Amino acid sequence: MKNLFKMLAHLKSLDHHYMTWMSFFSLISALTPLIVLTLSRFLLNALVTGASQRYIYSLLAGLLGSSFLLYNLQAYLKLQVDIRRRRIERREAQGKSRKLMELDLAFLEDESFLTELEEIEQKKYISNIGVIPLAEQVESMTQAFFNVLFGIGLSLPVFLLPLSAGSINNPLLTVALFAGILLFAGFNSLLNNLNIKAAQEIVAGDLSRINLQFGYYVMRYASTPEGAKDVRLYTSSFVQDVAHWLYRGSHEFILQIFKQLGKFPSYQELLLGFNTFLIYAYIAFKAYVLKLPAGDILLYAGTITLVSEGLRNVLIARTDLKLNWTYFSEYLDFTELGVARYEGSLPVEKRLDRSYSLKAENISFAYPATKKEVLKDINIDLQIGKKYAVVGLNGSGKTTMIKLLTRLYDPDRGTIKLNGIDIKKFAYQEYLELFSVVFQDFKLFSLSISQNVACSMDYDAAKVKACLEKVGFGEMLASMPKGIETCLYTDYEEDGYQISGGEAQKIALARALYKNAPFMILDEPTAALDPVSEFEIYKHFQEIVEDRTTIYISHRLSSCRFCDEILVFDDGQIVQCGNHEELIQDPHGRYYELWNAQAAYYEDKS
Ligand code: ADP
């Protein structure tokens, strides 16, 4: 029951009125056959006893009229319930993506968290699992509950009728009947529980992992343009073998579930059959002894059929709800995940002169998933308007430091200060507004170029164009018939533009410019550019970044020369800092080594 209430609370959070509409629909659906049965009872009795024609016609009109009204009302309510179900499905998907966007980055960079999330998602591919099935199961449970309740209420007289005139109701017979019913129902419930448990174990265990792997190899690896190239050249039979092996595994598990759950209906039917038989025998006996009118027999037999169907549906819905809980128990845990970072409330002063200084004092950091310290005692003092280059081998901690400066993570030790105040004290979103960042693995969307640059559905077209021109995309833009309205990629637009890596990088740079934040952080911003475009960007670098404080990560050391200060990272530490002329003087320094390693490529060895 506790789990059921949790699932109901989830449904309510997605649509406050679903339960009301659904209950009303279930109520009318349960009442309709009972009203029809009751009117039929009177009609049949009237026909048998030869009642007046007027009475018979009015009963007939009542029967037809009420059926017409009730079935129409049912259709209307069903439509409302269906519309709300779709809304629930959409809102759940929206809620999930909102949650993912709000969560600390640490979750999304933790492979095991992503795998768990994917495993939860995979469970939805098993039938009867997910939020729409939940809404349907709750509806069928409610309807079945009303059926049983009203059915018992309407058939109650047959159990209370005294067996012979003057004698009280024969309690022994009725007690024996109900004891029999309870016994069969108890058996039913016991078998049902054993069955559900076995099926739950299969669902919760290996099936979702197999589905996950299958999804990865077949859907996300082999069927994407990126994976398809490798598959064709190296691994096609390998991926097919893996896919086949996984398919067989998944098939086995699904068969097991079907077999497991398939056993149940046969026992269930048998046990329910016994119950129905007992009740019919009881009614037949009473009808015979008390000479009940034909209409009454019709009513009792009809309602008892409804009760037994209702009982069966309650049991089926219960099985399905329990199976669905294997998904919801984990999904609801995900929805309850909180944001761990400290959220300050200080507003960030808006300064048109971009007069913000940023200082990292003795910061150290380890990723939560690995616990290995990847930044050790870092000190940085970013002065207003200066240009900084960050160099160092892969894995030396350059990107991680950017993540700390932009509060995607908080340092384990040490403090980062903006104009002398700990950055944790500022309102988080306002603080993020201070940075225009182009990460190495930036993403563009399948939307128009303008929306990609502005990162918004509404934008200032002239500003978008100016930013694109600044980063050297002007010529390309002029050749596009739809200009900044050109859609990127062909996912949603047939005439979308399939951009190259270099063009994408320019658009990402334009996006950073459009944001017009006081700090500009560029992580390998020219890695995908051809030498000519790269040269153009460097030539105009000063013009592009203006007086913004800029951090520029690059492997191309020659391109760092125009920066005021170069920070050399090595194994999570800043081992040197100074400008190019100063650093190159130290033949034992890391910078000298890196510089010479790269210079060797460009020297003429002939
Ligand atoms: P760089 O930018 O200098 O190439 P990074 O800052 O990306 O280096 O990485 C520094 C170290 O942190 C590396 O050892 C890397 O493997 C590790 N690392 C980076 N991201 C994560 C992460 N999300 N979880 C665990 N370790 C990470």
PDB file of N, CA and C in Angstrom, residues 341-428:
ATOM      1  N   ARG A 341      25.255  21.197  -4.144  1.00  0.00           N
ATOM      2  CA  ARG A 341      26.113  22.381  -4.033  1.00  0.00           C
ATOM      3  C   ARG A 341      25.459  23.446  -3.138  1.00  0.00           C
ATOM      4  N   TYR A 342      26.327  24.259  -2.552  1.00  0.00           N
ATOM      5  CA  TYR A 342      25.834  25.341  -1.709  1.00  0.00           C
ATOM      6  C   TYR A 342      25.297  26.450  -2.617  1.00  0.00           C
ATOM      7  N   GLU A 343      24.072  26.883  -2.378  1.00  0.00           N
ATOM      8  CA  GLU A 343      23.494  27.939  -3.225  1.00  0.00           C
ATOM      9  C   GLU A 343      23.492  29.246  -2.454  1.00  0.00           C
ATOM     10  N   GLY A 344      24.374  30.148  -2.840  1.00  0.00           N
ATOM     11  CA  GLY A 344      24.411  31.446  -2.180  1.00  0.00           C
ATOM     12  C   GLY A 344      23.269  32.334  -2.640  1.00  0.00           C
ATOM     13  N   SER A 345      23.160  33.513  -2.033  1.00  0.00           N
ATOM     14  CA  SER A 345      22.056  34.385  -2.425  1.00  0.00           C
ATOM     15  C   SER A 345      22.523  35.795  -2.785  1.00  0.00           C
ATOM     16  N   LEU A 346      23.827  36.058  -2.651  1.00  0.00           N
ATOM     17  CA  LEU A 346      24.314  37.412  -2.959  1.00  0.00           C
ATOM     18  C   LEU A 346      24.138  37.720  -4.440  1.00  0.00           C
ATOM     19  N   PRO A 347      23.579  38.867  -4.779  1.00  0.00           N
ATOM     20  CA  PRO A 347      23.507  39.196  -6.210  1.00  0.00           C
ATOM     21  C   PRO A 347      24.889  39.593  -6.724  1.00  0.00           C
ATOM     22  N   VAL A 348      25.144  39.314  -8.003  1.00  0.00           N
ATOM     23  CA  VAL A 348      26.431  39.719  -8.584  1.00  0.00           C
ATOM     24  C   VAL A 348      26.265  41.138  -9.124  1.00  0.00           C
ATOM     25  N   GLU A 349      27.144  42.018  -8.692  1.00  0.00           N
ATOM     26  CA  GLU A 349      27.033  43.414  -9.128  1.00  0.00           C
ATOM     27  C   GLU A 349      27.196  43.490 -10.649  1.00  0.00           C
ATOM     28  N   LYS A 350      26.280  44.201 -11.312  1.00  0.00           N
ATOM     29  CA  LYS A 350      26.383  44.328 -12.782  1.00  0.00           C
ATOM     30  C   LYS A 350      27.350  45.474 -13.090  1.00  0.00           C
ATOM     31  N   ARG A 351      28.484  45.153 -13.690  1.00  0.00           N
ATOM     32  CA  ARG A 351      29.478  46.197 -13.984  1.00  0.00           C
ATOM     33  C   ARG A 351      29.704  46.262 -15.479  1.00  0.00           C
ATOM     34  N   LEU A 352      29.340  47.411 -16.059  1.00  0.00           N
ATOM     35  CA  LEU A 352      29.516  47.549 -17.503  1.00  0.00           C
ATOM     36  C   LEU A 352      30.996  47.625 -17.865  1.00  0.00           C
ATOM     37  N   ASP A 353      31.848  48.065 -16.892  1.00  0.00           N
ATOM     38  CA  ASP A 353      33.285  48.151 -17.179  1.00  0.00           C
ATOM     39  C   ASP A 353      33.978  46.791 -17.034  1.00  0.00           C
ATOM     40  N   ARG A 354      33.214  45.730 -16.811  1.00  0.00           N
ATOM     41  CA  ARG A 354      33.725  44.343 -16.685  1.00  0.00           C
ATOM     42  C   ARG A 354      34.822  44.253 -15.636  1.00  0.00           C
ATOM     43  N   SER A 355      34.673  45.037 -14.608  1.00  0.00           N
ATOM     44  CA  SER A 355      35.724  45.112 -13.616  1.00  0.00           C
ATOM     45  C   SER A 355      35.558  44.013 -12.547  1.00  0.00           C
ATOM     46  N   TYR A 356      35.857  42.803 -12.946  1.00  0.00           N
ATOM     47  CA  TYR A 356      35.744  41.671 -12.025  1.00  0.00           C
ATOM     48  C   TYR A 356      37.099  40.978 -11.946  1.00  0.00           C
ATOM     49  N   SER A 357      37.554  40.736 -10.730  1.00  0.00           N
ATOM     50  CA  SER A 357      38.792  39.960 -10.616  1.00  0.00           C
ATOM     51  C   SER A 357      38.448  38.618  -9.984  1.00  0.00           C
ATOM     52  N   LEU A 358      39.203  37.626 -10.376  1.00  0.00           N
ATOM     53  CA  LEU A 358      38.908  36.271  -9.889  1.00  0.00           C
ATOM     54  C   LEU A 358      40.195  35.677  -9.348  1.00  0.00           C
ATOM     55  N   LYS A 359      40.081  35.119  -8.135  1.00  0.00           N
ATOM     56  CA  LYS A 359      41.300  34.636  -7.493  1.00  0.00           C
ATOM     57  C   LYS A 359      41.056  33.244  -6.900  1.00  0.00           C
ATOM     58  N   ALA A 360      41.927  32.291  -7.268  1.00  0.00           N
ATOM     59  CA  ALA A 360      41.817  30.954  -6.665  1.00  0.00           C
ATOM     60  C   ALA A 360      42.920  30.830  -5.620  1.00  0.00           C
ATOM     61  N   GLU A 361      42.543  30.479  -4.392  1.00  0.00           N
ATOM     62  CA  GLU A 361      43.545  30.416  -3.319  1.00  0.00           C
ATOM     63  C   GLU A 361      43.674  28.988  -2.806  1.00  0.00           C
ATOM     64  N   ASN A 362      44.808  28.404  -3.041  1.00  0.00           N
ATOM     65  CA  ASN A 362      45.147  27.058  -2.539  1.00  0.00           C
ATOM     66  C   ASN A 362      44.062  26.021  -2.820  1.00  0.00           C
ATOM     67  N   ILE A 363      43.587  25.965  -4.057  1.00  0.00           N
ATOM     68  CA  ILE A 363      42.496  25.013  -4.284  1.00  0.00           C
ATOM     69  C   ILE A 363      43.015  23.622  -4.668  1.00  0.00           C
ATOM     70  N   SER A 364      42.334  22.638  -4.085  1.00  0.00           N
ATOM     71  CA  SER A 364      42.628  21.232  -4.407  1.00  0.00           C
ATOM     72  C   SER A 364      41.308  20.561  -4.708  1.00  0.00           C
ATOM     73  N   PHE A 365      41.382  19.548  -5.554  1.00  0.00           N
ATOM     74  CA  PHE A 365      40.117  18.918  -5.969  1.00  0.00           C
ATOM     75  C   PHE A 365      40.323  17.488  -6.445  1.00  0.00           C
ATOM     76  N   ALA A 366      39.372  16.623  -6.061  1.00  0.00           N
ATOM     77  CA  ALA A 366      39.327  15.249  -6.595  1.00  0.00           C
ATOM     78  C   ALA A 366      37.910  15.011  -7.094  1.00  0.00           C
ATOM     79  N   TYR A 367      37.749  14.363  -8.235  1.00  0.00           N
ATOM     80  CA  TYR A 367      36.398  14.042  -8.723  1.00  0.00           C
ATOM     81  C   TYR A 367      35.756  13.056  -7.761  1.00  0.00           C
ATOM     82  N   PRO A 368      34.466  13.263  -7.439  1.00  0.00           N
ATOM     83  CA  PRO A 368      33.827  12.383  -6.453  1.00  0.00           C
ATOM     84  C   PRO A 368      33.914  10.915  -6.833  1.00  0.00           C
ATOM     85  N   ALA A 369      33.849  10.626  -8.147  1.00  0.00           N
ATOM     86  CA  ALA A 369      33.813   9.215  -8.559  1.00  0.00           C
ATOM     87  C   ALA A 369      35.157   8.519  -8.351  1.00  0.00           C
ATOM     88  N   THR A 370      36.276   9.264  -8.465  1.00  0.00           N
ATOM     89  CA  THR A 370      37.575   8.583  -8.415  1.00  0.00           C
ATOM     90  C   THR A 370      38.373   8.878  -7.150  1.00  0.00           C
ATOM     91  N   LYS A 371      38.077  10.034  -6.537  1.00  0.00           N
ATOM     92  CA  LYS A 371      38.753  10.443  -5.297  1.00  0.00           C
ATOM     93  C   LYS A 371      40.245  10.750  -5.463  1.00  0.00           C
ATOM     94  N   LYS A 372      40.754  10.660  -6.685  1.00  0.00           N
ATOM     95  CA  LYS A 372      42.177  10.956  -6.903  1.00  0.00           C
ATOM     96  C   LYS A 372      42.331  12.468  -7.064  1.00  0.00           C
ATOM     97  N   GLU A 373      43.247  13.052  -6.324  1.00  0.00           N
ATOM     98  CA  GLU A 373      43.400  14.505  -6.381  1.00  0.00           C
ATOM     99  C   GLU A 373      43.977  14.920  -7.741  1.00  0.00           C
ATOM    100  N   VAL A 374      43.200  15.671  -8.510  1.00  0.00           N
ATOM    101  CA  VAL A 374      43.677  16.048  -9.846  1.00  0.00           C
ATOM    102  C   VAL A 374      44.113  17.517  -9.897  1.00  0.00           C
ATOM    103  N   LEU A 375      43.778  18.298  -8.865  1.00  0.00           N
ATOM    104  CA  LEU A 375      44.324  19.653  -8.717  1.00  0.00           C
ATOM    105  C   LEU A 375      44.875  19.751  -7.302  1.00  0.00           C
ATOM    106  N   LYS A 376      46.117  20.273  -7.205  1.00  0.00           N
ATOM    107  CA  LYS A 376      46.750  20.299  -5.881  1.00  0.00           C
ATOM    108  C   LYS A 376      47.255  21.706  -5.583  1.00  0.00           C
ATOM    109  N   ASP A 377      46.626  22.320  -4.620  1.00  0.00           N
ATOM    110  CA  ASP A 377      47.135  23.601  -4.129  1.00  0.00           C
ATOM    111  C   ASP A 377      47.359  24.640  -5.225  1.00  0.00           C
ATOM    112  N   ILE A 378      46.339  24.896  -5.987  1.00  0.00           N
ATOM    113  CA  ILE A 378      46.468  25.835  -7.117  1.00  0.00           C
ATOM    114  C   ILE A 378      46.199  27.268  -6.649  1.00  0.00           C
ATOM    115  N   ASN A 379      47.027  28.194  -7.099  1.00  0.00           N
ATOM    116  CA  ASN A 379      46.789  29.617  -6.835  1.00  0.00           C
ATOM    117  C   ASN A 379      46.783  30.346  -8.178  1.00  0.00           C
ATOM    118  N   ILE A 380      45.713  31.092  -8.416  1.00  0.00           N
ATOM    119  CA  ILE A 380      45.636  31.877  -9.659  1.00  0.00           C
ATOM    120  C   ILE A 380      45.054  33.241  -9.305  1.00  0.00           C
ATOM    121  N   ASP A 381      45.601  34.259  -9.908  1.00  0.00           N
ATOM    122  CA  ASP A 381      45.046  35.595  -9.679  1.00  0.00           C
ATOM    123  C   ASP A 381      44.753  36.209 -11.052  1.00  0.00           C
ATOM    124  N   LEU A 382      43.496  36.138 -11.445  1.00  0.00           N
ATOM    125  CA  LEU A 382      43.141  36.644 -12.781  1.00  0.00           C
ATOM    126  C   LEU A 382      42.821  38.129 -12.681  1.00  0.00           C
ATOM    127  N   GLN A 383      43.687  38.929 -13.290  1.00  0.00           N
ATOM    128  CA  GLN A 383      43.462  40.368 -13.182  1.00  0.00           C
ATOM    129  C   GLN A 383      42.613  40.894 -14.337  1.00  0.00           C
ATOM    130  N   ILE A 384      41.895  41.958 -14.014  1.00  0.00           N
ATOM    131  CA  ILE A 384      40.882  42.469 -14.941  1.00  0.00           C
ATOM    132  C   ILE A 384      41.471  42.775 -16.320  1.00  0.00           C
ATOM    133  N   GLY A 385      40.841  42.190 -17.348  1.00  0.00           N
ATOM    134  CA  GLY A 385      41.201  42.517 -18.730  1.00  0.00           C
ATOM    135  C   GLY A 385      42.414  41.792 -19.268  1.00  0.00           C
ATOM    136  N   LYS A 386      43.124  41.030 -18.433  1.00  0.00           N
ATOM    137  CA  LYS A 386      44.340  40.370 -18.929  1.00  0.00           C
ATOM    138  C   LYS A 386      44.012  39.084 -19.701  1.00  0.00           C
ATOM    139  N   LYS A 387      44.964  38.692 -20.551  1.00  0.00           N
ATOM    140  CA  LYS A 387      44.783  37.456 -21.342  1.00  0.00           C
ATOM    141  C   LYS A 387      45.720  36.385 -20.794  1.00  0.00           C
ATOM    142  N   TYR A 388      45.130  35.239 -20.417  1.00  0.00           N
ATOM    143  CA  TYR A 388      45.933  34.159 -19.835  1.00  0.00           C
ATOM    144  C   TYR A 388      45.917  32.948 -20.749  1.00  0.00           C
ATOM    145  N   ALA A 389      47.066  32.325 -20.885  1.00  0.00           N
ATOM    146  CA  ALA A 389      47.107  31.053 -21.607  1.00  0.00           C
ATOM    147  C   ALA A 389      47.378  29.958 -20.583  1.00  0.00           C
ATOM    148  N   VAL A 390      46.760  28.799 -20.818  1.00  0.00           N
ATOM    149  CA  VAL A 390      46.998  27.665 -19.926  1.00  0.00           C
ATOM    150  C   VAL A 390      47.528  26.536 -20.790  1.00  0.00           C
ATOM    151  N   VAL A 391      48.703  26.035 -20.464  1.00  0.00           N
ATOM    152  CA  VAL A 391      49.272  24.949 -21.268  1.00  0.00           C
ATOM    153  C   VAL A 391      49.657  23.791 -20.346  1.00  0.00           C
ATOM    154  N   GLY A 392      49.847  22.640 -20.950  1.00  0.00           N
ATOM    155  CA  GLY A 392      50.216  21.458 -20.159  1.00  0.00           C
ATOM    156  C   GLY A 392      49.776  20.208 -20.882  1.00  0.00           C
ATOM    157  N   LEU A 393      50.326  19.070 -20.455  1.00  0.00           N
ATOM    158  CA  LEU A 393      49.985  17.815 -21.125  1.00  0.00           C
ATOM    159  C   LEU A 393      48.526  17.452 -20.876  1.00  0.00           C
ATOM    160  N   ASN A 394      48.019  16.526 -21.699  1.00  0.00           N
ATOM    161  CA  ASN A 394      46.659  16.017 -21.462  1.00  0.00           C
ATOM    162  C   ASN A 394      46.577  15.450 -20.054  1.00  0.00           C
ATOM    163  N   GLY A 395      45.477  15.719 -19.406  1.00  0.00           N
ATOM    164  CA  GLY A 395      45.270  15.145 -18.068  1.00  0.00           C
ATOM    165  C   GLY A 395      45.967  15.910 -16.968  1.00  0.00           C
ATOM    166  N   SER A 396      46.550  17.074 -17.290  1.00  0.00           N
ATOM    167  CA  SER A 396      47.273  17.789 -16.227  1.00  0.00           C
ATOM    168  C   SER A 396      46.341  18.659 -15.376  1.00  0.00           C
ATOM    169  N   GLY A 397      45.058  18.738 -15.757  1.00  0.00           N
ATOM    170  CA  GLY A 397      44.090  19.414 -14.885  1.00  0.00           C
ATOM    171  C   GLY A 397      43.586  20.752 -15.404  1.00  0.00           C
ATOM    172  N   LYS A 398      43.877  21.090 -16.656  1.00  0.00           N
ATOM    173  CA  LYS A 398      43.499  22.407 -17.186  1.00  0.00           C
ATOM    174  C   LYS A 398      41.974  22.572 -17.227  1.00  0.00           C
ATOM    175  N   THR A 399      41.276  21.610 -17.830  1.00  0.00           N
ATOM    176  CA  THR A 399      39.815  21.732 -17.946  1.00  0.00           C
ATOM    177  C   THR A 399      39.158  21.675 -16.568  1.00  0.00           C
ATOM    178  N   THR A 400      39.718  20.847 -15.699  1.00  0.00           N
ATOM    179  CA  THR A 400      39.145  20.739 -14.355  1.00  0.00           C
ATOM    180  C   THR A 400      39.199  22.095 -13.650  1.00  0.00           C
ATOM    181  N   MET A 401      40.304  22.805 -13.858  1.00  0.00           N
ATOM    182  CA  MET A 401      40.397  24.115 -13.209  1.00  0.00           C
ATOM    183  C   MET A 401      39.298  25.048 -13.734  1.00  0.00           C
ATOM    184  N   ILE A 402      39.031  24.970 -15.035  1.00  0.00           N
ATOM    185  CA  ILE A 402      37.956  25.805 -15.615  1.00  0.00           C
ATOM    186  C   ILE A 402      36.617  25.437 -14.970  1.00  0.00           C
ATOM    187  N   LYS A 403      36.411  24.130 -14.769  1.00  0.00           N
ATOM    188  CA  LYS A 403      35.146  23.692 -14.170  1.00  0.00           C
ATOM    189  C   LYS A 403      34.991  24.254 -12.759  1.00  0.00           C
ATOM    190  N   LEU A 404      36.107  24.407 -12.055  1.00  0.00           N
ATOM    191  CA  LEU A 404      36.023  24.964 -10.694  1.00  0.00           C
ATOM    192  C   LEU A 404      35.774  26.470 -10.750  1.00  0.00           C
ATOM    193  N   LEU A 405      36.470  27.148 -11.665  1.00  0.00           N
ATOM    194  CA  LEU A 405      36.283  28.608 -11.756  1.00  0.00           C
ATOM    195  C   LEU A 405      34.836  28.936 -12.122  1.00  0.00           C
ATOM    196  N   THR A 406      34.221  28.071 -12.938  1.00  0.00           N
ATOM    197  CA  THR A 406      32.845  28.334 -13.370  1.00  0.00           C
ATOM    198  C   THR A 406      31.823  27.647 -12.449  1.00  0.00           C
ATOM    199  N   ARG A 407      32.256  27.150 -11.342  1.00  0.00           N
ATOM    200  CA  ARG A 407      31.412  26.508 -10.305  1.00  0.00           C
ATOM    201  C   ARG A 407      30.606  25.316 -10.810  1.00  0.00           C
ATOM    202  N   LEU A 408      31.159  24.606 -11.792  1.00  0.00           N
ATOM    203  CA  LEU A 408      30.507  23.356 -12.169  1.00  0.00           C
ATOM    204  C   LEU A 408      30.826  22.312 -11.105  1.00  0.00           C
ATOM    205  N   TYR A 409      31.939  22.539 -10.421  1.00  0.00           N
ATOM    206  CA  TYR A 409      32.283  21.769  -9.226  1.00  0.00           C
ATOM    207  C   TYR A 409      32.792  22.770  -8.193  1.00  0.00           C
ATOM    208  N   ASP A 410      32.742  22.394  -6.925  1.00  0.00           N
ATOM    209  CA  ASP A 410      33.353  23.233  -5.889  1.00  0.00           C
ATOM    210  C   ASP A 410      34.651  22.562  -5.450  1.00  0.00           C
ATOM    211  N   PRO A 411      35.682  23.360  -5.128  1.00  0.00           N
ATOM    212  CA  PRO A 411      36.947  22.741  -4.689  1.00  0.00           C
ATOM    213  C   PRO A 411      36.767  22.016  -3.349  1.00  0.00           C
ATOM    214  N   ASP A 412      37.579  20.996  -3.128  1.00  0.00           N
ATOM    215  CA  ASP A 412      37.527  20.291  -1.833  1.00  0.00           C
ATOM    216  C   ASP A 412      38.200  21.129  -0.754  1.00  0.00           C
ATOM    217  N   ARG A 413      39.274  21.792  -1.156  1.00  0.00           N
ATOM    218  CA  ARG A 413      39.968  22.697  -0.218  1.00  0.00           C
ATOM    219  C   ARG A 413      40.259  24.000  -0.932  1.00  0.00           C
ATOM    220  N   GLY A 414      40.427  25.068  -0.175  1.00  0.00           N
ATOM    221  CA  GLY A 414      40.749  26.362  -0.771  1.00  0.00           C
ATOM    222  C   GLY A 414      39.487  27.130  -1.167  1.00  0.00           C
ATOM    223  N   THR A 415      39.689  28.371  -1.622  1.00  0.00           N
ATOM    224  CA  THR A 415      38.542  29.233  -1.948  1.00  0.00           C
ATOM    225  C   THR A 415      38.799  29.933  -3.275  1.00  0.00           C
ATOM    226  N   ILE A 416      37.695  30.163  -3.979  1.00  0.00           N
ATOM    227  CA  ILE A 416      37.784  31.003  -5.183  1.00  0.00           C
ATOM    228  C   ILE A 416      37.007  32.279  -4.868  1.00  0.00           C
ATOM    229  N   LYS A 417      37.608  33.423  -5.164  1.00  0.00           N
ATOM    230  CA  LYS A 417      36.964  34.683  -4.779  1.00  0.00           C
ATOM    231  C   LYS A 417      36.733  35.574  -5.989  1.00  0.00           C
ATOM    232  N   LEU A 418      35.544  36.165  -6.029  1.00  0.00           N
ATOM    233  CA  LEU A 418      35.247  37.156  -7.062  1.00  0.00           C
ATOM    234  C   LEU A 418      35.246  38.519  -6.366  1.00  0.00           C
ATOM    235  N   ASN A 419      36.080  39.398  -6.827  1.00  0.00           N
ATOM    236  CA  ASN A 419      36.250  40.709  -6.174  1.00  0.00           C
ATOM    237  C   ASN A 419      36.327  40.567  -4.650  1.00  0.00           C
ATOM    238  N   GLY A 420      37.062  39.563  -4.205  1.00  0.00           N
ATOM    239  CA  GLY A 420      37.316  39.388  -2.780  1.00  0.00           C
ATOM    240  C   GLY A 420      36.263  38.594  -2.012  1.00  0.00           C
ATOM    241  N   ILE A 421      35.183  38.163  -2.698  1.00  0.00           N
ATOM    242  CA  ILE A 421      34.118  37.420  -1.985  1.00  0.00           C
ATOM    243  C   ILE A 421      34.075  35.981  -2.500  1.00  0.00           C
ATOM    244  N   ASP A 422      33.948  35.038  -1.560  1.00  0.00           N
ATOM    245  CA  ASP A 422      33.866  33.615  -1.912  1.00  0.00           C
ATOM    246  C   ASP A 422      32.732  33.412  -2.933  1.00  0.00           C
ATOM    247  N   ILE A 423      33.053  32.773  -4.060  1.00  0.00           N
ATOM    248  CA  ILE A 423      32.040  32.664  -5.138  1.00  0.00           C
ATOM    249  C   ILE A 423      30.819  31.842  -4.714  1.00  0.00           C
ATOM    250  N   LYS A 424      30.975  31.011  -3.656  1.00  0.00           N
ATOM    251  CA  LYS A 424      29.819  30.213  -3.215  1.00  0.00           C
ATOM    252  C   LYS A 424      28.708  31.105  -2.673  1.00  0.00           C
ATOM    253  N   LYS A 425      29.078  32.316  -2.269  1.00  0.00           N
ATOM    254  CA  LYS A 425      28.075  33.191  -1.646  1.00  0.00           C
ATOM    255  C   LYS A 425      27.165  33.860  -2.678  1.00  0.00           C
ATOM    256  N   PHE A 426      27.568  33.797  -3.965  1.00  0.00           N
ATOM    257  CA  PHE A 426      26.748  34.463  -4.974  1.00  0.00           C
ATOM    258  C   PHE A 426      25.618  33.550  -5.442  1.00  0.00           C
ATOM    259  N   ALA A 427      24.531  34.182  -5.880  1.00  0.00           N
ATOM    260  CA  ALA A 427      23.421  33.416  -6.470  1.00  0.00           C
ATOM    261  C   ALA A 427      24.005  32.666  -7.669  1.00  0.00           C
ATOM    262  N   TYR A 428      23.743  31.355  -7.703  1.00  0.00           N
ATOM    263  CA  TYR A 428      24.440  30.489  -8.658  1.00  0.00           C
ATOM    264  C   TYR A 428      24.248  30.929 -10.112  1.00  0.00           C
TER     265      TYR A 428
END
